[in-house]
GROMACS .gro file of C-alpha atoms in nm:
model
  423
    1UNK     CA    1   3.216  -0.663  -2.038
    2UNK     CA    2   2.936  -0.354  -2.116
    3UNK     CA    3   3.017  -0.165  -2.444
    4UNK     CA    4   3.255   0.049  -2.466
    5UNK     CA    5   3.122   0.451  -2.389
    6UNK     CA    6   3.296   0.712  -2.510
    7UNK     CA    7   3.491   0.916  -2.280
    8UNK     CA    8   3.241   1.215  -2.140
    9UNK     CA    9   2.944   1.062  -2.218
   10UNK     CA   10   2.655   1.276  -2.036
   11UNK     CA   11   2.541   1.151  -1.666
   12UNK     CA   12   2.172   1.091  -1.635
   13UNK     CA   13   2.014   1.288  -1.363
   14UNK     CA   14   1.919   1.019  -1.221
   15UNK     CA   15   2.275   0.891  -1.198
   16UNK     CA   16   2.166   0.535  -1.367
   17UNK     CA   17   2.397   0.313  -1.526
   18UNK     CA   18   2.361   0.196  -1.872
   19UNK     CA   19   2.165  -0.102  -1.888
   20UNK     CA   20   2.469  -0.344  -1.947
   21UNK     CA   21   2.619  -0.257  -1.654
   22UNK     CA   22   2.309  -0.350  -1.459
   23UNK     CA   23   2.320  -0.616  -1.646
   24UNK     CA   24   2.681  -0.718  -1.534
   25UNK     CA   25   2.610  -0.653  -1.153
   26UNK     CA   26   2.523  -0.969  -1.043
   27UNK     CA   27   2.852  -1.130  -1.135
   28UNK     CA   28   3.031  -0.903  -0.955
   29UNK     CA   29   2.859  -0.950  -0.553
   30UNK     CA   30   3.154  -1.120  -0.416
   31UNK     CA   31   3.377  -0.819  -0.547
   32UNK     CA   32   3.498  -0.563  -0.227
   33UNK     CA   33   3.296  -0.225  -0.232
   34UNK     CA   34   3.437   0.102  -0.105
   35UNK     CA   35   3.367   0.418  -0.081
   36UNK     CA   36   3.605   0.755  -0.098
   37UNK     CA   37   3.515   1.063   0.041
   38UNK     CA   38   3.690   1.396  -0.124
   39UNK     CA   39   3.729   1.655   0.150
   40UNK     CA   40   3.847   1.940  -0.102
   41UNK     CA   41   3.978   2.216   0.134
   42UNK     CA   42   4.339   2.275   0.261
   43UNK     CA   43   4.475   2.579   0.473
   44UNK     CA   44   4.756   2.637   0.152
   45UNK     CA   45   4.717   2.497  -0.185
   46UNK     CA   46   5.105   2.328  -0.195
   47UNK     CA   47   5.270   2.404  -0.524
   48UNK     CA   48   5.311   2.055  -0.651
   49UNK     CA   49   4.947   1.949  -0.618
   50UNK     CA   50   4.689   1.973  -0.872
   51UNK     CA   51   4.405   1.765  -0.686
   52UNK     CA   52   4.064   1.942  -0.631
   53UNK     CA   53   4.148   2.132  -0.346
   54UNK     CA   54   4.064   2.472  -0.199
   55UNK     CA   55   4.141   2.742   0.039
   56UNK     CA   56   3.840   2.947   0.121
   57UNK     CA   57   3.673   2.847   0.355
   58UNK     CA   58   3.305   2.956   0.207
   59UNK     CA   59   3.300   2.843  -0.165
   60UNK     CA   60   2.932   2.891  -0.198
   61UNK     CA   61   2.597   2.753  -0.064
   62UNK     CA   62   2.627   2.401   0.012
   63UNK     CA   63   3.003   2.406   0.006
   64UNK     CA   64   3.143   2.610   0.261
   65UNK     CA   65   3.317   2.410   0.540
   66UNK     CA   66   3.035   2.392   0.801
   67UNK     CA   67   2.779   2.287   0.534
   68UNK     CA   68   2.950   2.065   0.325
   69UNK     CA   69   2.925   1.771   0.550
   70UNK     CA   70   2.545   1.745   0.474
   71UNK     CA   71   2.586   1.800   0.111
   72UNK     CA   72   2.844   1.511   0.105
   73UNK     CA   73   2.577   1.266   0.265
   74UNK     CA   74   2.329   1.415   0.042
   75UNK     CA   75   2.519   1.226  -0.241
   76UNK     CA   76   2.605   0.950   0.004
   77UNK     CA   77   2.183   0.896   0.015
   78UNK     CA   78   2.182   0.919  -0.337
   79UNK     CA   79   2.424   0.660  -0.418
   80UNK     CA   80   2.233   0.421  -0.188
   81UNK     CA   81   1.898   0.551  -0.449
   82UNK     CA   82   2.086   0.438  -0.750
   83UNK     CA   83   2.264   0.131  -0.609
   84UNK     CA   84   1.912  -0.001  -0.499
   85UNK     CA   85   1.742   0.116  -0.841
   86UNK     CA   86   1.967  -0.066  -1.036
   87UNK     CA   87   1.865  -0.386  -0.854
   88UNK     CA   88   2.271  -0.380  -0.773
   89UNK     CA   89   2.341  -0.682  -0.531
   90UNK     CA   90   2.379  -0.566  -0.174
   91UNK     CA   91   2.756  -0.502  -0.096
   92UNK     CA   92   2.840  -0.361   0.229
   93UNK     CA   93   3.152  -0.162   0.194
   94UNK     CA   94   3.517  -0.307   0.260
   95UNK     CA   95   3.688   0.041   0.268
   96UNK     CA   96   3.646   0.389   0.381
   97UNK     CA   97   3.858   0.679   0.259
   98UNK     CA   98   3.873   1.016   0.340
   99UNK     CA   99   4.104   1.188   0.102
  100UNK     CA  100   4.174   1.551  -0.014
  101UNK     CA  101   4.295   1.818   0.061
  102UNK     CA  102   4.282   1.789   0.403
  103UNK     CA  103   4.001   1.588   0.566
  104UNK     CA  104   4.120   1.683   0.917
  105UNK     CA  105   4.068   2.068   0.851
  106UNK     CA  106   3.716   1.896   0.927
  107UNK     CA  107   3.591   1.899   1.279
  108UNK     CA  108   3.635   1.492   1.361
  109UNK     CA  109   3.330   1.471   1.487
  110UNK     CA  110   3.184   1.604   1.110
  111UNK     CA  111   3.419   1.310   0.985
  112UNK     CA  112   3.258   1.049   1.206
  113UNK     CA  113   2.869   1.170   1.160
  114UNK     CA  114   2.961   1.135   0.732
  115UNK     CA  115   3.143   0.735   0.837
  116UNK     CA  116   2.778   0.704   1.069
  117UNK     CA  117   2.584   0.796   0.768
  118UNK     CA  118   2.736   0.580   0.522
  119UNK     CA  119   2.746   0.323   0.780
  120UNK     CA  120   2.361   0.319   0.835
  121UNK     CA  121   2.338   0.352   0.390
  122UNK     CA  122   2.592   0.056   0.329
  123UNK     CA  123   2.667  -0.137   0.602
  124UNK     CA  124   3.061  -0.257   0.675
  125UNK     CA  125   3.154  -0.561   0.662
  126UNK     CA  126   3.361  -0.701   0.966
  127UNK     CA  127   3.690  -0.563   0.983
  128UNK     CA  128   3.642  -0.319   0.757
  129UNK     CA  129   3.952  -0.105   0.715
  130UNK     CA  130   3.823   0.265   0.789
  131UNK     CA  131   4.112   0.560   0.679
  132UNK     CA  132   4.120   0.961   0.687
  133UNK     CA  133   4.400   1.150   0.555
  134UNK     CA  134   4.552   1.404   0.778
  135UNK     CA  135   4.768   1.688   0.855
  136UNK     CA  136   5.003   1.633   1.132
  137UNK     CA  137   4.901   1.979   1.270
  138UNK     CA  138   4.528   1.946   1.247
  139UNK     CA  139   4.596   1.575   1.480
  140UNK     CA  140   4.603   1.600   1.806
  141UNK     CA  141   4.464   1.365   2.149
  142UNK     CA  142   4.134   1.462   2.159
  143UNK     CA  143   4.076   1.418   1.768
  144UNK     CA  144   4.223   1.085   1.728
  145UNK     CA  145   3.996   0.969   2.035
  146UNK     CA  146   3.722   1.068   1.827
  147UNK     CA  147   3.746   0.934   1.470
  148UNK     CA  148   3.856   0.561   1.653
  149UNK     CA  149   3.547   0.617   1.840
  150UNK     CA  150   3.346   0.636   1.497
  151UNK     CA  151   3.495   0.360   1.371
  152UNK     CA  152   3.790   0.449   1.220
  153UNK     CA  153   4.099   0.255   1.175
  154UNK     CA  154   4.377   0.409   1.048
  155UNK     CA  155   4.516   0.768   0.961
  156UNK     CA  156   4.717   0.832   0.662
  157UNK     CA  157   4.920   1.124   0.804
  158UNK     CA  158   5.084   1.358   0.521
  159UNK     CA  159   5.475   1.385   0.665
  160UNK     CA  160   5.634   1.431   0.303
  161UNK     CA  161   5.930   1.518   0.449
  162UNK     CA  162   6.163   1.595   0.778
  163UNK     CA  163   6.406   1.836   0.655
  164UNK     CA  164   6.249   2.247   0.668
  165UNK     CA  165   6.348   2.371   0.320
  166UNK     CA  166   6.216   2.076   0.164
  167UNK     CA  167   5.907   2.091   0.274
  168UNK     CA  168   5.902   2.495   0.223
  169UNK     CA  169   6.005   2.447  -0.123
  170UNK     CA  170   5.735   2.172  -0.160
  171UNK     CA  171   5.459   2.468   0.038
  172UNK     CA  172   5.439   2.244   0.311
  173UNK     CA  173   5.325   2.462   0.626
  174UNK     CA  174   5.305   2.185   0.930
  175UNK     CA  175   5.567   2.156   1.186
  176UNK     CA  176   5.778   1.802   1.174
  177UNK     CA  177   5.795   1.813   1.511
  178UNK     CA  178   5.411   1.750   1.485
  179UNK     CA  179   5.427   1.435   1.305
  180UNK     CA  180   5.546   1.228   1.557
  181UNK     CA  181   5.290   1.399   1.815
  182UNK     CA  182   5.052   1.293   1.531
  183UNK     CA  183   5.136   0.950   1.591
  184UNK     CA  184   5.126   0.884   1.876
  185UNK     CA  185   4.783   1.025   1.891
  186UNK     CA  186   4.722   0.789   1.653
  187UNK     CA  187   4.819   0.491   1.805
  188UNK     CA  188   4.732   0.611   2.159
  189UNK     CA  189   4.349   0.601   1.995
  190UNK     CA  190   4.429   0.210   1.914
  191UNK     CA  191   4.481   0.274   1.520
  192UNK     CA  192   4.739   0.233   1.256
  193UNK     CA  193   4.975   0.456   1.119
  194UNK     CA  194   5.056   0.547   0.790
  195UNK     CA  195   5.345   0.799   0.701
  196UNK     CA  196   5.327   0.962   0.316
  197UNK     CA  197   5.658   1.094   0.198
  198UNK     CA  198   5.760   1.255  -0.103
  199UNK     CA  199   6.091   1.227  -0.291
  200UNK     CA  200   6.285   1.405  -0.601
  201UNK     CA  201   6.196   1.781  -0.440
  202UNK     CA  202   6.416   2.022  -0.599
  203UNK     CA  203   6.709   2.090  -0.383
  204UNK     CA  204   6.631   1.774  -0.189
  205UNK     CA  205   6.987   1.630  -0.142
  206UNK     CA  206   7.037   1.241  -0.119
  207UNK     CA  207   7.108   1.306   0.224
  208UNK     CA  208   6.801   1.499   0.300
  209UNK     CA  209   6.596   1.175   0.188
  210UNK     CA  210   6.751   0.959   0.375
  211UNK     CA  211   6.675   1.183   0.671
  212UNK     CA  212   6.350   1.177   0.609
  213UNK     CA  213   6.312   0.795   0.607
  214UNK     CA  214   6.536   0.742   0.866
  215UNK     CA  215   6.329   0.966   1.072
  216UNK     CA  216   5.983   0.775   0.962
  217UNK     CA  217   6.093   0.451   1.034
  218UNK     CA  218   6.208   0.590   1.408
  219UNK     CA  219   5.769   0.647   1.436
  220UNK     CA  220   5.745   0.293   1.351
  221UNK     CA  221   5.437   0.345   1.130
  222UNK     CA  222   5.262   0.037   0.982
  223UNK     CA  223   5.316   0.125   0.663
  224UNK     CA  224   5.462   0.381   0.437
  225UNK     CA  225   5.386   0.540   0.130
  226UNK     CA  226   5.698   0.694  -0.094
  227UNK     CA  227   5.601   0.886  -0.408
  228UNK     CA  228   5.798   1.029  -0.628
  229UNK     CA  229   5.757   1.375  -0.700
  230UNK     CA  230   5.563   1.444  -1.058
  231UNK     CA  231   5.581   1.816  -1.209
  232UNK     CA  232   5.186   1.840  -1.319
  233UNK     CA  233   5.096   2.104  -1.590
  234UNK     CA  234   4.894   2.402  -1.460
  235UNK     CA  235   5.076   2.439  -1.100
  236UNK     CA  236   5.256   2.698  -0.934
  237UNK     CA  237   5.605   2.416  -0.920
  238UNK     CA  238   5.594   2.384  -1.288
  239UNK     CA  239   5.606   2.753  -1.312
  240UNK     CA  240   5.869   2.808  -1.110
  241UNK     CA  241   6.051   2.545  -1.322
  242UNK     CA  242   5.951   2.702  -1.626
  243UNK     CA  243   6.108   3.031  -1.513
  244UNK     CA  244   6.404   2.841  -1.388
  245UNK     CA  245   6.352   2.943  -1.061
  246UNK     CA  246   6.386   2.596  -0.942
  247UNK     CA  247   6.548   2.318  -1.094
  248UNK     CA  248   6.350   2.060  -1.268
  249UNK     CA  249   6.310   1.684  -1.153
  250UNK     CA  250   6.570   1.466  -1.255
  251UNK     CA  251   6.495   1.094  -1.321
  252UNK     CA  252   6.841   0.947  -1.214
  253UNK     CA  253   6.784   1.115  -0.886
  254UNK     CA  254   6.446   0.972  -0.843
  255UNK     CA  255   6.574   0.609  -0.911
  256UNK     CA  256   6.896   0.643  -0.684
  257UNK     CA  257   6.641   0.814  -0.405
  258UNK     CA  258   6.378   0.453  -0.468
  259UNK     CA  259   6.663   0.269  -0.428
  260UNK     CA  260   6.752   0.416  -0.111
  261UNK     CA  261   6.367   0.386   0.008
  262UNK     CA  262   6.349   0.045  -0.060
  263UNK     CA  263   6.694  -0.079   0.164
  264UNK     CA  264   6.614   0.107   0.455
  265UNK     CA  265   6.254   0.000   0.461
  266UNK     CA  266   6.380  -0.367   0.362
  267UNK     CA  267   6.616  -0.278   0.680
  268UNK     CA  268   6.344  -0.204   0.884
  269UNK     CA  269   6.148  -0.460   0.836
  270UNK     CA  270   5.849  -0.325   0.570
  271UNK     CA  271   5.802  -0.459   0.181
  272UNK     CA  272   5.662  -0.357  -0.113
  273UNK     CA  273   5.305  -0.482  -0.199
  274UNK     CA  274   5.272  -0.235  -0.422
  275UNK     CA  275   5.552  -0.004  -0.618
  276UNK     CA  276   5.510   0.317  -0.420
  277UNK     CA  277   5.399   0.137  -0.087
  278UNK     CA  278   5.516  -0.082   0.172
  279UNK     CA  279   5.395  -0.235   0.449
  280UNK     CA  280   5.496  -0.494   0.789
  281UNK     CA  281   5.268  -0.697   0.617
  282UNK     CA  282   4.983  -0.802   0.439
  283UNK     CA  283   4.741  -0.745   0.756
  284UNK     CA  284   4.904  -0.357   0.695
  285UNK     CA  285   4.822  -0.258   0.353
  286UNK     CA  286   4.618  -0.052   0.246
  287UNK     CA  287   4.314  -0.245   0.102
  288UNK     CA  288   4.128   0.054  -0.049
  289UNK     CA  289   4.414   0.169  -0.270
  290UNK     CA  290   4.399  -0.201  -0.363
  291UNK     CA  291   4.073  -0.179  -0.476
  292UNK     CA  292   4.212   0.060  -0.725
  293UNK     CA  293   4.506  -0.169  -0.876
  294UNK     CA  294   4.251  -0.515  -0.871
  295UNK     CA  295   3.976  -0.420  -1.058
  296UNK     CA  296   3.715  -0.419  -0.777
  297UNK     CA  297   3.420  -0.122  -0.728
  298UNK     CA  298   3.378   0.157  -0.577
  299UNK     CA  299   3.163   0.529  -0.519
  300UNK     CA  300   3.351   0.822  -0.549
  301UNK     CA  301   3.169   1.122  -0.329
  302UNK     CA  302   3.278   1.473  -0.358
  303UNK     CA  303   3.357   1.737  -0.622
  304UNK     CA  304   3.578   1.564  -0.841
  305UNK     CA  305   3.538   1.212  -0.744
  306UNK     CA  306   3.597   0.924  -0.970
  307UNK     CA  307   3.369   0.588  -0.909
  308UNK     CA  308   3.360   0.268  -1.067
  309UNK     CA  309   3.151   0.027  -1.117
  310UNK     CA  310   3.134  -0.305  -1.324
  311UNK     CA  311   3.354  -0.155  -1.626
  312UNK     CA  312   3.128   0.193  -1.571
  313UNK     CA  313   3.361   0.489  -1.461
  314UNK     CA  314   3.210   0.813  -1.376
  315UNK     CA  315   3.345   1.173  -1.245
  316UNK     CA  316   3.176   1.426  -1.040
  317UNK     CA  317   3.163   1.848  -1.100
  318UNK     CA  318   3.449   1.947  -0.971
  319UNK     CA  319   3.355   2.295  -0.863
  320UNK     CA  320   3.209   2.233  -0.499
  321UNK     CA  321   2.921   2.544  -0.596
  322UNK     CA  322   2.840   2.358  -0.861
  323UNK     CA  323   2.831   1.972  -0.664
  324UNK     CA  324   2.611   2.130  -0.394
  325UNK     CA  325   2.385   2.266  -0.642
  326UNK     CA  326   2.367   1.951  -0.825
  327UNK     CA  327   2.257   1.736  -0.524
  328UNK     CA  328   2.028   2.049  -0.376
  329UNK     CA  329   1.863   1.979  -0.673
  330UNK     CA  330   1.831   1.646  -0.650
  331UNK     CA  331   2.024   1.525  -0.977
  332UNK     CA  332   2.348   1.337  -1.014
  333UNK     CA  333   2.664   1.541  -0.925
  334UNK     CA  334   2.844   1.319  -1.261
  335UNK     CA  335   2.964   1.498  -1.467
  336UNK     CA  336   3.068   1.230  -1.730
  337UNK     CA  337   3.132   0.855  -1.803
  338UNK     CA  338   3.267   0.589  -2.008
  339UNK     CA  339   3.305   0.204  -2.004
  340UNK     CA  340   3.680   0.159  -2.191
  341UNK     CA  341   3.705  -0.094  -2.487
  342UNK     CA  342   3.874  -0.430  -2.472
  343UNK     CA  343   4.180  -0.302  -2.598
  344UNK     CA  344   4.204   0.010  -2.309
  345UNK     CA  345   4.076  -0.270  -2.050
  346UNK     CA  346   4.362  -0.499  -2.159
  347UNK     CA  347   4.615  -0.208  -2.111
  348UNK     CA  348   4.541  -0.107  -1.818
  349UNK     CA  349   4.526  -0.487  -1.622
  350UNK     CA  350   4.896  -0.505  -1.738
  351UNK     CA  351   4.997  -0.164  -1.598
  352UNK     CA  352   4.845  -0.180  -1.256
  353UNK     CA  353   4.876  -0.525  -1.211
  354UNK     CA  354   5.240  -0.504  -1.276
  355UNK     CA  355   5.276  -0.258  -0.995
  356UNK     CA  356   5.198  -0.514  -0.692
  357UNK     CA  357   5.408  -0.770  -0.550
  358UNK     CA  358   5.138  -1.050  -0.677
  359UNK     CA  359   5.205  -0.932  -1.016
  360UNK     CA  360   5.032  -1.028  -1.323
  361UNK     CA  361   4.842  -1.355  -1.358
  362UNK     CA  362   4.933  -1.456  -1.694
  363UNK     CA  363   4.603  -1.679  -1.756
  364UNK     CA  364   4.395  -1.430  -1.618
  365UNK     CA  365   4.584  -1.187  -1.823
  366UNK     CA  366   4.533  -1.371  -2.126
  367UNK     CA  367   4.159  -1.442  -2.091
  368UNK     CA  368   4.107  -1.045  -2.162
  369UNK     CA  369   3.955  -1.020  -2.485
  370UNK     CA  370   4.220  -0.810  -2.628
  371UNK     CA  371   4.546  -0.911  -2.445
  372UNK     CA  372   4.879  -0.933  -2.623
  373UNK     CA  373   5.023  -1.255  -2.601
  374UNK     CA  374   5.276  -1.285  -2.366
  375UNK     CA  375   5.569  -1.536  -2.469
  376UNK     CA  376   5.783  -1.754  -2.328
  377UNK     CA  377   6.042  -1.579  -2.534
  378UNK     CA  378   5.966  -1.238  -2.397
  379UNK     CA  379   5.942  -1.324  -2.059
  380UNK     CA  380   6.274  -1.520  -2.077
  381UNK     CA  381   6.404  -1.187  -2.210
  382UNK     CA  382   6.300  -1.022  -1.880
  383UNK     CA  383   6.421  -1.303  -1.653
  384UNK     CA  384   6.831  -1.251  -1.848
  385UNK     CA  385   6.768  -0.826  -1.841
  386UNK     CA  386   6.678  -0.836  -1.422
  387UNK     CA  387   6.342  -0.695  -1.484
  388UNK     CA  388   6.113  -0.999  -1.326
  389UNK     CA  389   6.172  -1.228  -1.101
  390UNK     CA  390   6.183  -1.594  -1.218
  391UNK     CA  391   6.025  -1.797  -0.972
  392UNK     CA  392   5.714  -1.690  -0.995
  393UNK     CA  393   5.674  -1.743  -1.346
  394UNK     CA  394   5.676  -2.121  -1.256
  395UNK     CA  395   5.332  -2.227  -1.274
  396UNK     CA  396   5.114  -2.341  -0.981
  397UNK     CA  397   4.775  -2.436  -0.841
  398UNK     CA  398   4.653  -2.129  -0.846
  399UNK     CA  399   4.812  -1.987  -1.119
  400UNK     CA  400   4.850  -2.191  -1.414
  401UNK     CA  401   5.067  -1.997  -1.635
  402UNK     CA  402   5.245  -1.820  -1.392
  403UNK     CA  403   5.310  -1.484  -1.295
  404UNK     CA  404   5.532  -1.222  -1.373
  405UNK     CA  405   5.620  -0.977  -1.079
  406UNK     CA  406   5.879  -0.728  -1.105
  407UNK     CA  407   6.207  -0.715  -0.971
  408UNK     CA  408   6.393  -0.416  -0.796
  409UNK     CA  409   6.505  -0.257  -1.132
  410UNK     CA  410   6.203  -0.371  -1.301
  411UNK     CA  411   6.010  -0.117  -1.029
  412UNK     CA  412   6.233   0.160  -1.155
  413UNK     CA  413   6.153   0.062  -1.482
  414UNK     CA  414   5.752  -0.071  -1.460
  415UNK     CA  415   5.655   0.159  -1.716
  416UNK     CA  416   5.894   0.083  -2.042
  417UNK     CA  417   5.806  -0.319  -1.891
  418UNK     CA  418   5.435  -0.229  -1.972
  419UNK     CA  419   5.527  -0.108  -2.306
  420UNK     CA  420   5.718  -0.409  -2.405
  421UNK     CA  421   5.421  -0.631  -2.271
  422UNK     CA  422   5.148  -0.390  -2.458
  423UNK     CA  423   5.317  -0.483  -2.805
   0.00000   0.00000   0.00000
């Protein structure tokens, strides 16, 4: 892998990689590519969140919300510049995302000319799976009809919850009634439909939850998402907890409230691939948030982006003023970048690998450089305590040595499993 970089190192303005990452491009052309694309506005900054999100609607030249679609391809055209520069194998992109904020708040037809451009930049490989973010009140007939049009193929639609003073304690504005309007847009424009909820809000009773996915699983969605709720530093939640205003998360709650999640989806027909996901299927995950937890590549366009590429990571301005006045001036919007060592590299294939149903290849795992062994003794351990599953640890064709994939508790309990494994 490229030598390690310290964390913040400067971005050229020419956004060029270190020569040892050029250098490990060519091994890497049968890896996916995707792209994200941050959409940083919102109509109300919810108290929980502290993405890179905004409210006004003008945040400067260059990033109010009718010009910021042409400063985003700006960058788009500039990724292509450095991709090509670096003599980077051509990759045409597996995934699209549209995250935020809210990428609906967005005309759709702004959202399909910033897919055309990227489109005509990278090319997309057959099949590619194509997904915006959205806001079941910024969804409606006539806006689903247009981003399948352009190409996309699924909508992530924000639900969170069903139940009113959960989602006004979480700063949620939209009307439920609107998500399942939402969907059926959705699927009367031919695409798939995912559902995000949110679980461990204060005041959120047991019973709440299991309104809430009860009432999701009535949509039929293709897949869901269920996230527990984290208290970050620095928002207006933790605050509020801080003042005791609100109660504070409580972990027992969380795990009785996963537990919960995963029978009635199990129920209803959808698995886990992937701790806080589940799916009908495989042919219904989400294969850009895959890209994430397998190591593959991708751009990061927006204020605040993240990208990777061959061991290089690399984070945009996150001030949109100060990302349209990078690109108007025709330098990298990075901001920093580092390449981890063998030891952080090691780390992290164990923690996110852990976290999907595959689980962790223990040849692959031990090929890193700077793995921990991991022992028959300590994954017997795991086996007797209910934390893995024992099957898979038999060794195969395509595994050698194994794999160890998590059971039920073992999900409620991924991280301490990592720590064990880490040594």
């Amino acid at each position: 892998m490229p030598a390690a970089l310290p964390p913040g190192d400067p971005v050229p303005a020419d956004g060029s990689p270190p020569p040892a990452v050029r250098a490990a491009l060519p091994a890497r052309a049968d890896r996916p590519l995707g792209l994200y694309v941050h959409i940083p506005f919102c109509s109300v900054r919810c108290g929980y969140c502290d993405f890179n999100t905004y409210t006004a609607a003008d945040l400067g030249e260059g990033a109010s919300r009718e010009s910021y679609p042409d400063t985003l391809i700006s960058e788009l055209e500039f990724a292509a510049g450095v991709l090509e520069e670096s003599s980077a194998p051509a990759r045409r992109l597996s995934t699209v995302f549209f995250g935020g904020g809210t990428p609906t708040l967005l005309p759709a037809e702004e959202l399909a000319r910033i897919l055309t451009r990227a489109r005509e930049l990278f090319g997309l490989v057959e099949g590619a799976e194509i997904t915006t973010e959205a806001n079941p009140d910024t969804l409606d007939d006539a806006a689903a009809a247009t981003l399948a049009a352009a190409g996309f193929t699924r909508v992530s639609i924000g639900m969170q919850s069903a139940v009113p003073h959960v989602l006004a304690t979480l700063d949620r504005t939209h009307d439920p009634a609107n998500v399942s309007r939402a969907v059926a847009a959705v699927r009367g424009a031919g695409m798939e439909v995912s559902l995000d909820l949110i679980y461990g809000t204060p005041g959120e009773s047991l019973a709440d939850w299991e309104t809430s996915l009860r009432e999701a699983v009535a949509m039929d969605p293709d897949h869901v998402s269920a996230y527990s709720l984290i208290i970050e530093e620095g928002t207006a939640m933790a605050a509020q907890i801080r003042r005791g205003r609100l109660a504070d998360v409580d972990g027992d709650d969380h795990a009785d409230k996963y537990l919960l999640a995963d029978r009635i989806l199990a129920e209803a027909g959808y698995s886990w691939y992937e701790v806080s996901n589940f799916s009908r299927g495989p042919g219904t995950r989400s294969r850009h948030n895959l890209h994430y937890w397998q190591d593959t590549d991708w751009w990061g366009a927006g204020p605040g982006a993240h990208s990777h590429l061959a061991g290089l990571r690399w984070w945009n301005v996150k001030h949109p003023a100060a990302y349209a006045q990078r690109l108007a001036a025709g330098i990298s919007p990075g901001h920093g970048r580092e390449v981890l060592d063998d030891e952080a590299v090691a780390l992290e294939h164990l923690m996110l690998r852990l976290r999907i149903a595959e689980g962790l290849d223990l040849a692959e795992h031990a090929a890193l450089d700077a793995a921990e062994p991991v022992t028959a003794e300590t994954t017997s351990r795991l086996v007797a305590e209910g934390l893995v599953e024992e099957e898979p640890l038999v060794p195969d064709e395509v595994h050698p040595a194994g794999r160890l994939v998590l059971t039920l508790q073992g999900r409620l309990l991924a991280d301490a499993v990592t720590r064990r494994l880490a040594g």
